[in-house]
Each structure stands twice: as structure tokens, then as C-alpha cells.
CSV table of C-alpha atoms in Angstrom, one decimal:
chain,number,residue,atom,x,y,z
A,1,MET,CA,145.7,114.3,39.1
A,2,ASN,CA,143.3,117.0,38.8
A,3,THR,CA,142.6,116.9,34.9
A,4,THR,CA,139.4,117.9,33.7
A,5,CYS,CA,139.8,116.1,30.3
A,6,SER,CA,137.4,113.5,29.1
A,7,TYR,CA,138.3,109.9,28.1
A,8,SER,CA,138.1,110.8,24.3
A,9,GLN,CA,140.5,113.8,25.0
A,10,VAL,CA,143.0,111.6,26.9
A,11,VAL,CA,142.9,108.9,24.2
A,12,ALA,CA,143.4,111.6,21.4
A,13,ALA,CA,146.4,113.0,23.4
A,14,MET,CA,147.7,109.5,23.9
A,15,ASN,CA,147.3,108.7,20.1
A,16,ALA,CA,149.2,111.9,19.3
A,17,GLN,CA,152.0,111.8,21.9
A,18,SER,CA,152.6,108.1,22.0
A,19,PRO,CA,151.2,106.1,19.2
A,20,ASP,CA,152.9,102.8,20.0
A,21,THR,CA,151.6,102.8,23.5
A,22,ALA,CA,148.2,104.1,22.3
A,23,ALA,CA,147.9,101.0,20.0
A,24,GLN,CA,148.6,98.7,23.0
A,25,PHE,CA,146.2,100.8,25.0
A,26,ASN,CA,143.4,100.5,22.4
A,27,ALA,CA,143.9,96.7,22.3
A,28,ALA,CA,143.6,96.4,26.0
A,29,PRO,CA,139.9,96.5,27.2
A,30,MET,CA,141.1,96.3,30.9
A,31,ALA,CA,143.3,99.5,30.4
A,32,GLN,CA,140.4,101.3,28.8
A,33,SER,CA,138.1,100.4,31.6
A,34,PHE,CA,140.6,101.5,34.0
A,35,LEU,CA,140.9,104.8,32.4
A,36,GLN,CA,137.4,105.5,32.3
A,37,ASN,CA,136.9,104.6,35.9
A,38,PHE,CA,139.9,106.8,36.8
A,39,LEU,CA,138.6,109.8,34.9
A,40,ALA,CA,135.2,109.4,36.6
A,41,ALA,CA,136.9,109.3,40.2
A,42,PRO,CA,137.4,112.2,42.4
A,43,PRO,CA,141.1,113.3,42.8
A,44,PRO,CA,141.9,111.6,46.1
A,45,GLN,CA,140.6,108.3,44.8
A,46,ARG,CA,142.7,108.9,41.5
A,47,GLU,CA,145.9,109.0,43.6
A,48,GLN,CA,145.0,105.6,45.3
A,49,MET,CA,144.1,104.1,41.8
A,50,LEU,CA,147.6,105.2,40.4
A,51,GLU,CA,149.3,103.7,43.4
A,52,GLN,CA,147.5,100.4,42.8
A,53,ALA,CA,148.1,100.4,39.1
A,54,GLN,CA,151.8,101.0,39.5
A,55,ALA,CA,152.0,97.5,41.3
A,56,VAL,CA,150.8,95.9,38.2
A,57,PRO,CA,153.6,95.3,35.6
A,58,GLU,CA,151.2,95.4,32.6
A,59,ALA,CA,149.8,98.8,33.8
A,60,ALA,CA,152.9,100.5,34.6
A,61,GLN,CA,153.6,102.0,31.0
A,62,TYR,CA,150.1,103.5,31.0
A,63,VAL,CA,150.5,104.9,34.5
A,64,ASN,CA,153.7,106.6,33.5
A,65,LEU,CA,151.8,108.3,30.5
A,66,VAL,CA,149.1,109.8,32.9
A,67,GLY,CA,151.0,112.9,34.0
A,68,PRO,CA,152.3,114.1,30.8
A,69,ILE,CA,148.8,113.5,28.9
A,70,ALA,CA,147.0,115.2,31.8
A,71,LYS,CA,148.9,118.4,31.1
A,72,THR,CA,148.2,118.4,27.5
A,73,CYS,CA,144.8,116.6,26.9
A,74,ASP,CA,142.8,119.7,26.9
A,75,LYS,CA,144.2,120.5,23.7
A,76,TYR,CA,142.4,117.7,22.0
């Protein structure tokens, strides 16, 4: 995941592309913290973080959004 988008860009993209999931994300401090840490991490660590998050059922819906949002978040 080599996105250069900021946290605010990713959240804006999520709000635009998947409003229902964004609403759940915005109500989940743990998910917000994970995303901030994810974006601050170098790419090799991001891969590890995604693998770990996929093992958590509550996080799976957000993990599945990362790819599509990472491709378009620079527009926000």
C-alpha cells in the first residue's frame, strides 16, 4: 500500500465512496486510530498491519476498502 494520501484525504474518499461504512468508521475510535497508524507506517509495515487487521472480523470491512480508496484518495 504505497499511498501518499493523508488521513483527511482517505476519510474524505471513504465518505464519498462508501458513506455507510464511513459512518461506522467515524463512530469507531479504534478504526480511526488504526488508519492513522497505518498511514504513518512505511509500506512493508503496512502490509503486516493489513494482514493482522484481516484476522479481526470487525476490521475486515475497513480493510477491504483500503485498496479502492488508496487509488482515488489523492483526488480529495
